[in-house]
């Protein structure tokens, strides 16, 4: 079971007037380049707010800039007022704050001198433990609204274009798609082929969604779930946990681009009951699709440009273990270091001694176990602390590495040693895809 980080933000609705201010601008250069980290198909960029360096998720599915964690940093925010948020999840709303006239800087040349920030105080909304790096917030529409933005998933670089002639040369070999910008979010029409019939579907392009595709069964006439399918936890929203089903569809199309047997998540009706959806929307296309291209958003002209990259033909893998993981923090551990010495005459053999150094290493635990999954049947439980996987210490891994192991190949045996209260326990299970596409 793979947590879909911040997929809930796909339908974030804030009834706030968006004025001419709160805009990022470039001065005295044709373009600005911004490096990013790519983790589980999600993009994380450095954002400096009022002189404080932070890390934000880049998400086309949000209309405003959100701050929910400072990770022991201090930041001065002025002009603060209390507001309410509503979005995907079961409950109705949560409290938060709005702060105006902040200075935001991304990279060396992309600056917003009147940045509005929305602060979420509910720490259950903090996604850092499920990503494996400190994440302070989310940035969306205001990053994209004034300039063409190119995302190169291979080089992990974002280019913001300020010179239109220069930009036009860049897009000559790209496929062009019309999009609409509605409620400050981008929508595209794709063809969904559940079994053998294509259906034109309006979809949110959602960089904050790590899945390939989301569909809303309650909004699709005569919708029938493909088999096999599983009930699953899909992520956490503003208003609570999101549940639904996962399956595969036959094909998905964007113009001439075809994706075979993509994984599809389908939230239940309860999870979207408080969501304000744009007219005719049927679902979302997420990062597992966009990462297969160099992707260019041109909000001012309502265009999307795509060019295949080396990831295009990657299969759509699923976390077959049934486990959801989180990083609980860091702990001090000791590493043995062998120190070699050589006599001055160079004739005698090397001698060595062992020294110890103390290092901070991550602590991982199980955040959830899908019922009837291989890990469930093996006996693993929520809150088990991970010690080793297939003989390797998890303290030397990253959260992304652990998840990749769970998606690696059907039939692979996974052996875990975990700490459960005062006991160390060993479990083994075999990875099995619970939702293979069946004709």
Short mmCIF file of C-alpha atoms in Angstrom, two decimals:
data_model
loop_
_atom_site.label_atom_id
_atom_site.label_comp_id
_atom_site.label_asym_id
_atom_site.label_seq_id
_atom_site.Cartn_x
_atom_site.Cartn_y
_atom_site.Cartn_z
CA UNK A 1 0.00 0.00 0.00
CA UNK A 2 1.66 3.17 -1.14
CA UNK A 3 0.68 6.40 0.50
CA UNK A 4 -0.25 9.03 -2.07
CA UNK A 5 1.32 12.11 -0.60
CA UNK A 6 -0.90 15.14 -0.73
CA UNK A 7 -3.20 13.74 -3.33
CA UNK A 8 -5.91 15.26 -1.14
CA UNK A 9 -4.89 18.73 -2.26
CA UNK A 10 -6.20 18.03 -5.76
CA UNK A 11 -9.46 19.71 -4.79
CA UNK A 12 -8.36 22.29 -2.26
CA UNK A 13 -10.91 25.11 -2.38
CA UNK A 14 -10.20 28.52 -0.93
CA UNK A 15 -12.74 31.22 -1.69
CA UNK A 16 -10.11 33.97 -1.62
CA UNK A 17 -9.93 36.82 -4.10
CA UNK A 18 -6.78 36.54 -6.21
CA UNK A 19 -5.54 39.99 -7.17
CA UNK A 20 -2.76 41.28 -9.33
CA UNK A 21 -0.31 40.97 -6.46
CA UNK A 22 1.10 37.78 -4.98
CA UNK A 23 3.09 37.05 -8.16
CA UNK A 24 6.55 35.65 -8.83
CA UNK A 25 8.58 37.68 -11.31
CA UNK A 26 11.93 37.45 -13.10
CA UNK A 27 14.12 40.49 -13.70
CA UNK A 28 17.03 41.06 -16.09
CA UNK A 29 17.37 37.49 -17.37
CA UNK A 30 15.78 35.28 -20.04
CA UNK A 31 15.12 32.40 -17.68
CA UNK A 32 15.49 31.16 -14.12
CA UNK A 33 16.64 27.65 -13.25
CA UNK A 34 15.55 25.84 -10.09
CA UNK A 35 16.86 22.43 -8.95
CA UNK A 36 14.42 20.02 -7.34
CA UNK A 37 14.26 16.71 -5.50
CA UNK A 38 12.05 13.98 -6.95
CA UNK A 39 10.66 11.54 -4.39
CA UNK A 40 7.92 9.04 -5.30
CA UNK A 41 6.98 11.14 -8.36
CA UNK A 42 6.62 14.31 -6.25
CA UNK A 43 8.64 17.51 -6.77
CA UNK A 44 10.23 19.36 -3.84
CA UNK A 45 11.79 22.78 -4.35
CA UNK A 46 13.72 25.22 -2.13
CA UNK A 47 11.66 28.26 -1.13
CA UNK A 48 13.04 31.16 0.91
CA UNK A 49 10.36 33.03 2.86
CA UNK A 50 11.34 36.19 4.73
CA UNK A 51 14.97 35.04 4.73
CA UNK A 52 14.30 31.49 5.98
CA UNK A 53 15.24 28.53 3.75
CA UNK A 54 12.39 25.99 3.47
CA UNK A 55 11.34 23.05 1.31
CA UNK A 56 7.97 23.01 -0.47
CA UNK A 57 6.04 20.46 -2.48
CA UNK A 58 5.26 21.82 -5.96
CA UNK A 59 1.59 21.06 -6.58
CA UNK A 60 -0.63 22.22 -9.46
CA UNK A 61 -3.58 20.92 -7.44
CA UNK A 62 -3.51 23.81 -4.95
CA UNK A 63 -4.51 27.37 -5.59
CA UNK A 64 -2.62 28.91 -2.68
CA UNK A 65 0.71 28.64 -0.88
CA UNK A 66 0.43 26.54 2.28
CA UNK A 67 2.76 26.39 5.29
CA UNK A 68 2.29 23.57 7.81
CA UNK A 69 5.68 22.86 9.39
CA UNK A 70 8.86 24.75 10.26
CA UNK A 71 10.98 21.80 11.54
CA UNK A 72 12.42 23.86 14.43
CA UNK A 73 12.96 26.93 12.26
CA UNK A 74 11.63 30.37 13.11
CA UNK A 75 9.97 32.68 10.63
CA UNK A 76 8.35 36.07 11.10
CA UNK A 77 4.90 36.38 9.50
CA UNK A 78 2.88 39.60 9.66
CA UNK A 79 -0.73 40.53 8.87
CA UNK A 80 -2.16 37.23 10.17
CA UNK A 81 -5.89 36.45 10.24
CA UNK A 82 -7.82 33.26 11.05
CA UNK A 83 -9.62 31.31 8.26
CA UNK A 84 -11.02 27.82 7.52
CA UNK A 85 -9.94 25.26 4.92
CA UNK A 86 -12.03 22.53 3.29
CA UNK A 87 -10.94 19.80 0.91
CA UNK A 88 -10.74 16.07 0.31
CA UNK A 89 -11.55 13.87 3.28
CA UNK A 90 -14.45 13.00 5.53
CA UNK A 91 -14.90 15.99 7.85
CA UNK A 92 -15.98 19.47 6.88
CA UNK A 93 -13.16 21.93 7.60
CA UNK A 94 -10.06 22.73 9.65
CA UNK A 95 -8.80 25.99 11.13
CA UNK A 96 -5.83 27.89 9.79
CA UNK A 97 -4.37 31.36 9.25
CA UNK A 98 -3.62 33.71 6.38
CA UNK A 99 -0.53 35.97 6.23
CA UNK A 100 0.00 38.69 3.59
CA UNK A 101 2.92 40.69 2.20
CA UNK A 102 5.74 38.20 2.70
CA UNK A 103 8.86 37.99 0.52
CA UNK A 104 9.31 34.66 -1.25
CA UNK A 105 12.34 33.73 -3.33
CA UNK A 106 12.87 30.57 -5.37
CA UNK A 107 16.28 30.14 -6.95
CA UNK A 108 18.33 33.23 -7.71
CA UNK A 109 15.93 35.17 -9.91
CA UNK A 110 12.33 34.16 -9.16
CA UNK A 111 10.88 36.46 -6.49
CA UNK A 112 7.50 37.37 -5.01
CA UNK A 113 7.50 40.60 -3.01
CA UNK A 114 3.84 40.32 -1.87
CA UNK A 115 3.49 36.64 -1.07
CA UNK A 116 0.34 35.40 0.65
CA UNK A 117 0.72 32.30 2.82
CA UNK A 118 -1.94 30.09 4.40
CA UNK A 119 -0.83 28.40 7.62
CA UNK A 120 -2.21 25.01 8.66
CA UNK A 121 -1.69 24.36 12.37
CA UNK A 122 -2.93 20.75 12.44
CA UNK A 123 0.28 18.69 12.64
CA UNK A 124 -1.54 15.61 11.36
CA UNK A 125 -1.26 17.38 8.01
CA UNK A 126 2.55 17.31 8.10
CA UNK A 127 3.79 15.00 5.32
CA UNK A 128 7.50 14.94 6.26
CA UNK A 129 7.37 11.52 7.93
CA UNK A 130 5.79 9.98 4.83
CA UNK A 131 8.28 11.53 2.41
CA UNK A 132 11.53 11.03 4.28
CA UNK A 133 12.73 14.65 4.13
CA UNK A 134 11.59 17.77 6.03
CA UNK A 135 8.74 19.37 4.07
CA UNK A 136 7.49 22.76 5.19
CA UNK A 137 4.64 23.51 2.81
CA UNK A 138 3.05 23.40 -0.62
CA UNK A 139 3.15 25.93 -3.44
CA UNK A 140 0.84 25.91 -6.45
CA UNK A 141 -0.89 28.41 -8.72
CA UNK A 142 1.22 31.47 -7.95
CA UNK A 143 4.38 29.63 -9.00
CA UNK A 144 2.91 28.89 -12.44
CA UNK A 145 0.55 31.74 -13.26
CA UNK A 146 2.78 34.32 -15.01
CA UNK A 147 5.45 32.36 -16.93
CA UNK A 148 5.93 29.16 -18.94
CA UNK A 149 7.39 26.55 -16.57
CA UNK A 150 9.39 23.56 -17.90
CA UNK A 151 9.94 20.53 -15.65
CA UNK A 152 12.77 18.21 -16.69
CA UNK A 153 12.29 15.03 -14.65
CA UNK A 154 15.58 13.53 -15.86
CA UNK A 155 17.92 16.41 -14.97
CA UNK A 156 15.68 17.42 -12.03
CA UNK A 157 15.66 21.04 -13.14
CA UNK A 158 12.81 23.50 -13.52
CA UNK A 159 13.20 26.33 -16.04
CA UNK A 160 11.06 29.47 -15.76
CA UNK A 161 11.00 31.36 -19.08
CA UNK A 162 10.95 35.15 -19.21
CA UNK A 163 11.77 35.58 -22.93
CA UNK A 164 8.94 34.39 -25.21
CA UNK A 165 11.10 34.13 -28.34
CA UNK A 166 13.54 31.95 -26.44
CA UNK A 167 10.62 29.86 -25.15
CA UNK A 168 9.14 29.35 -28.64
CA UNK A 169 12.41 27.82 -29.81
CA UNK A 170 12.33 25.43 -26.85
CA UNK A 171 8.90 23.96 -27.65
CA UNK A 172 9.38 23.20 -31.37
CA UNK A 173 9.74 19.44 -30.78
CA UNK A 174 7.01 19.18 -28.14
CA UNK A 175 3.41 18.00 -28.54
CA UNK A 176 0.99 20.81 -27.70
CA UNK A 177 -2.23 20.32 -25.72
CA UNK A 178 -4.95 22.83 -24.82
CA UNK A 179 -5.71 23.11 -21.11
CA UNK A 180 -8.10 25.21 -19.09
CA UNK A 181 -7.22 27.05 -15.89
CA UNK A 182 -10.24 26.82 -13.60
CA UNK A 183 -10.21 27.91 -9.97
CA UNK A 184 -6.47 28.41 -10.50
CA UNK A 185 -5.81 24.76 -11.44
CA UNK A 186 -5.00 23.16 -14.83
CA UNK A 187 -7.36 20.71 -16.55
CA UNK A 188 -6.85 18.56 -19.62
CA UNK A 189 -9.05 16.17 -21.59
CA UNK A 190 -7.74 12.61 -21.88
CA UNK A 191 -9.25 9.34 -23.06
CA UNK A 192 -9.95 6.71 -20.41
CA UNK A 193 -10.37 3.16 -21.70
CA UNK A 194 -11.64 1.01 -18.84
CA UNK A 195 -11.87 -2.14 -20.97
CA UNK A 196 -12.44 -1.57 -24.68
CA UNK A 197 -14.26 1.76 -25.05
CA UNK A 198 -12.56 5.15 -24.96
CA UNK A 199 -14.33 7.84 -22.97
CA UNK A 200 -13.24 11.46 -23.18
CA UNK A 201 -12.65 12.69 -19.62
CA UNK A 202 -11.82 16.04 -18.07
CA UNK A 203 -8.96 15.58 -15.60
CA UNK A 204 -7.02 17.80 -13.23
CA UNK A 205 -3.27 17.77 -13.94
CA UNK A 206 -2.09 17.23 -10.39
CA UNK A 207 1.63 17.29 -9.58
CA UNK A 208 0.77 16.70 -5.93
CA UNK A 209 -0.63 13.27 -6.77
CA UNK A 210 1.94 10.49 -7.04
CA UNK A 211 -0.50 8.06 -8.70
CA UNK A 212 -0.94 7.76 -12.48
CA UNK A 213 -4.72 8.34 -12.56
CA UNK A 214 -7.59 9.05 -10.21
CA UNK A 215 -11.21 8.57 -11.23
CA UNK A 216 -14.35 9.59 -9.32
CA UNK A 217 -16.89 6.75 -9.77
CA UNK A 218 -19.74 8.82 -8.30
CA UNK A 219 -19.33 11.35 -11.14
CA UNK A 220 -19.06 8.88 -14.04
CA UNK A 221 -22.28 7.52 -15.51
CA UNK A 222 -22.67 3.72 -15.35
CA UNK A 223 -19.22 3.33 -13.80
CA UNK A 224 -18.20 -0.29 -13.20
CA UNK A 225 -15.04 -1.17 -11.27
CA UNK A 226 -12.55 -3.26 -13.20
CA UNK A 227 -11.66 -6.57 -11.62
CA UNK A 228 -9.61 -7.42 -9.74
CA UNK A 229 -9.70 -4.44 -7.40
CA UNK A 230 -8.81 -3.85 -3.76
CA UNK A 231 -10.08 -1.63 -0.98
CA UNK A 232 -7.23 0.62 0.11
CA UNK A 233 -6.15 3.68 2.05
CA UNK A 234 -5.41 6.34 -0.59
CA UNK A 235 -3.93 9.16 1.50
CA UNK A 236 -4.75 11.91 3.94
CA UNK A 237 -6.68 15.07 3.11
CA UNK A 238 -7.46 18.31 4.89
CA UNK A 239 -10.43 16.65 6.52
CA UNK A 240 -9.27 13.14 7.28
CA UNK A 241 -8.15 9.88 5.71
CA UNK A 242 -9.17 9.03 2.15
CA UNK A 243 -10.28 5.52 1.28
CA UNK A 244 -11.38 3.88 -1.91
CA UNK A 245 -10.38 1.21 -4.41
CA UNK A 246 -7.37 0.55 -6.60
CA UNK A 247 -7.38 -1.30 -9.89
CA UNK A 248 -5.97 -1.06 -13.42
CA UNK A 249 -7.63 0.14 -16.58
CA UNK A 250 -6.92 -1.10 -20.10
CA UNK A 251 -5.39 2.08 -21.54
CA UNK A 252 -5.11 5.80 -20.98
CA UNK A 253 -4.45 8.32 -23.78
CA UNK A 254 -3.20 11.89 -23.95
CA UNK A 255 -3.39 12.77 -27.64
CA UNK A 256 -1.15 10.27 -29.42
CA UNK A 257 0.51 9.12 -26.20
CA UNK A 258 -0.75 5.76 -24.96
CA UNK A 259 -0.28 4.26 -21.49
CA UNK A 260 -1.02 0.56 -21.10
CA UNK A 261 -2.60 -0.92 -17.97
CA UNK A 262 -2.01 2.09 -15.69
CA UNK A 263 -2.82 1.84 -12.00
CA UNK A 264 -5.97 3.76 -11.08
CA UNK A 265 -7.19 4.97 -7.68
CA UNK A 266 -10.89 5.62 -7.06
CA UNK A 267 -11.84 7.46 -3.84
CA UNK A 268 -15.17 6.61 -2.26
CA UNK A 269 -18.08 9.01 -2.28
CA UNK A 270 -17.63 9.88 1.40
CA UNK A 271 -14.10 11.19 0.77
CA UNK A 272 -15.21 13.73 -1.84
CA UNK A 273 -18.48 14.82 -0.27
CA UNK A 274 -17.18 18.27 0.81
CA UNK A 275 -15.16 18.92 -2.33
CA UNK A 276 -16.04 21.76 -4.72
CA UNK A 277 -15.36 20.22 -8.13
CA UNK A 278 -15.26 22.12 -11.42
CA UNK A 279 -17.91 21.26 -13.97
CA UNK A 280 -17.56 17.87 -15.75
CA UNK A 281 -14.40 16.85 -13.92
CA UNK A 282 -13.98 13.06 -13.80
CA UNK A 283 -10.67 12.67 -11.98
CA UNK A 284 -6.96 13.51 -12.11
CA UNK A 285 -3.75 12.66 -13.90
CA UNK A 286 -0.78 12.55 -11.54
CA UNK A 287 3.00 12.48 -11.27
CA UNK A 288 3.40 8.87 -12.40
CA UNK A 289 2.23 10.10 -15.83
CA UNK A 290 3.91 13.53 -15.98
CA UNK A 291 7.32 12.14 -14.93
CA UNK A 292 7.45 10.27 -18.26
CA UNK A 293 7.84 13.58 -20.10
CA UNK A 294 9.63 16.85 -20.08
CA UNK A 295 6.50 18.74 -19.09
CA UNK A 296 5.89 22.43 -19.78
CA UNK A 297 2.99 24.37 -18.26
CA UNK A 298 2.01 27.63 -19.97
CA UNK A 299 -0.78 29.01 -17.80
CA UNK A 300 -0.95 32.45 -19.49
CA UNK A 301 -1.78 30.83 -22.85
CA UNK A 302 -3.55 27.78 -21.41
CA UNK A 303 -1.23 25.25 -23.05
CA UNK A 304 0.60 22.11 -21.98
CA UNK A 305 3.66 20.84 -23.88
CA UNK A 306 4.94 17.28 -23.60
CA UNK A 307 8.01 15.48 -24.92
CA UNK A 308 8.81 11.86 -24.07
CA UNK A 309 11.79 11.23 -21.84
CA UNK A 310 13.62 8.00 -21.01
CA UNK A 311 11.00 7.08 -18.38
CA UNK A 312 8.14 6.88 -20.86
CA UNK A 313 8.00 3.08 -21.24
CA UNK A 314 8.43 2.26 -17.54
CA UNK A 315 5.84 -0.25 -16.30
CA UNK A 316 3.27 0.86 -13.76
CA UNK A 317 4.50 -0.85 -10.60
CA UNK A 318 2.51 -1.21 -7.42
CA UNK A 319 3.67 -1.50 -3.80
CA UNK A 320 2.89 -5.21 -3.54
CA UNK A 321 3.74 -5.65 0.14
CA UNK A 322 0.57 -4.04 1.50
CA UNK A 323 2.67 -1.89 3.83
CA UNK A 324 2.63 1.85 4.29
CA UNK A 325 5.80 3.27 5.85
CA UNK A 326 6.79 6.41 7.70
CA UNK A 327 9.99 7.92 9.06
CA UNK A 328 9.59 8.61 12.76
CA UNK A 329 12.69 10.73 13.15
CA UNK A 330 16.42 10.27 13.65
CA UNK A 331 18.48 8.52 16.31
CA UNK A 332 22.16 8.48 17.19
CA UNK A 333 23.89 5.25 16.20
CA UNK A 334 27.53 4.13 16.19
CA UNK A 335 29.42 3.20 13.04
CA UNK A 336 32.65 1.23 13.20
CA UNK A 337 35.49 2.81 11.25
CA UNK A 338 38.64 0.90 10.35
CA UNK A 339 41.68 3.15 10.51
CA UNK A 340 44.80 1.85 8.74
CA UNK A 341 48.39 2.90 9.52
CA UNK A 342 51.57 2.24 7.54
CA UNK A 343 55.10 2.34 8.97
CA UNK A 344 57.38 4.98 7.57
CA UNK A 345 59.74 2.49 5.91
CA UNK A 346 56.85 1.04 3.90
CA UNK A 347 58.06 -2.54 4.44
CA UNK A 348 55.99 -3.80 7.35
CA UNK A 349 52.36 -4.81 6.87
CA UNK A 350 49.55 -2.38 7.52
CA UNK A 351 48.07 -2.36 10.99
CA UNK A 352 44.53 -1.24 11.72
CA UNK A 353 42.40 -0.24 14.66
CA UNK A 354 38.66 0.19 15.05
CA UNK A 355 37.23 3.54 15.99
CA UNK A 356 33.63 4.55 16.49
CA UNK A 357 31.77 7.58 15.24
CA UNK A 358 28.29 8.67 16.22
CA UNK A 359 25.91 9.48 13.36
CA UNK A 360 22.24 10.42 13.02
CA UNK A 361 20.27 7.79 11.12
CA UNK A 362 16.57 7.49 10.26
CA UNK A 363 14.01 5.45 12.17
CA UNK A 364 11.32 3.78 10.05
CA UNK A 365 8.10 2.14 11.14
CA UNK A 366 4.97 0.66 9.61
CA UNK A 367 2.19 3.24 9.30
CA UNK A 368 -0.45 0.80 8.07
CA UNK A 369 -1.03 -2.71 6.75
CA UNK A 370 -3.57 -3.45 4.02
CA UNK A 371 -5.92 -6.26 4.96
CA UNK A 372 -5.29 -9.58 3.16
CA UNK A 373 -1.97 -8.30 1.74
CA UNK A 374 1.20 -10.47 1.84
CA UNK A 375 2.53 -8.50 4.84
CA UNK A 376 -0.82 -8.79 6.63
CA UNK A 377 -0.88 -12.55 6.15
CA UNK A 378 2.73 -12.77 7.40
CA UNK A 379 1.75 -11.07 10.68
CA UNK A 380 3.29 -7.58 10.41
CA UNK A 381 1.42 -4.87 12.29
CA UNK A 382 1.04 -1.10 12.41
CA UNK A 383 3.74 0.61 14.54
CA UNK A 384 6.28 -2.21 14.09
CA UNK A 385 9.71 -0.56 13.96
CA UNK A 386 11.83 -1.67 10.99
CA UNK A 387 15.31 -2.95 11.78
CA UNK A 388 16.42 -4.87 8.66
CA UNK A 389 15.04 -5.72 5.22
CA UNK A 390 16.60 -8.69 3.43
CA UNK A 391 19.57 -8.50 5.77
CA UNK A 392 20.30 -4.79 5.33
CA UNK A 393 19.90 -2.26 8.13
CA UNK A 394 17.02 0.11 7.42
CA UNK A 395 18.97 2.87 9.20
CA UNK A 396 21.19 2.95 6.10
CA UNK A 397 18.21 3.28 3.73
CA UNK A 398 15.87 6.05 2.64
CA UNK A 399 12.09 5.89 2.71
CA UNK A 400 12.08 5.99 -1.08
CA UNK A 401 14.49 3.04 -1.26
CA UNK A 402 12.24 0.96 1.01
CA UNK A 403 9.18 1.70 -1.11
CA UNK A 404 11.07 0.86 -4.31
CA UNK A 405 11.96 -2.54 -2.85
CA UNK A 406 8.26 -3.22 -2.25
CA UNK A 407 7.53 -2.43 -5.91
CA UNK A 408 10.53 -4.27 -7.36
CA UNK A 409 9.24 -7.53 -8.84
CA UNK A 410 6.39 -9.94 -8.30
CA UNK A 411 7.55 -13.16 -6.65
CA UNK A 412 10.41 -11.55 -4.76
CA UNK A 413 10.80 -12.69 -1.15
CA UNK A 414 11.01 -9.94 1.47
CA UNK A 415 12.36 -10.72 4.94
CA UNK A 416 11.94 -8.12 7.68
CA UNK A 417 13.19 -7.95 11.24
CA UNK A 418 11.10 -5.58 13.34
CA UNK A 419 10.96 -4.32 16.90
CA UNK A 420 7.53 -4.82 18.49
CA UNK A 421 7.55 -3.40 22.00
CA UNK A 422 10.40 -5.35 23.67
CA UNK A 423 10.60 -8.15 21.10
CA UNK A 424 12.58 -8.55 17.91
CA UNK A 425 10.54 -10.51 15.38
CA UNK A 426 11.32 -11.88 11.92
CA UNK A 427 8.78 -12.10 9.09
CA UNK A 428 8.93 -13.22 5.46
CA UNK A 429 6.46 -12.77 2.63
CA UNK A 430 6.38 -12.85 -1.16
CA UNK A 431 5.49 -9.80 -3.25
CA UNK A 432 2.28 -10.35 -5.18
CA UNK A 433 0.38 -7.90 -7.39
CA UNK A 434 -3.21 -7.92 -6.12
CA UNK A 435 -4.56 -6.03 -9.12
CA UNK A 436 -3.13 -7.43 -12.37
CA UNK A 437 -5.13 -6.30 -15.38
CA UNK A 438 -7.39 -9.04 -16.70
CA UNK A 439 -8.95 -8.99 -20.17
#
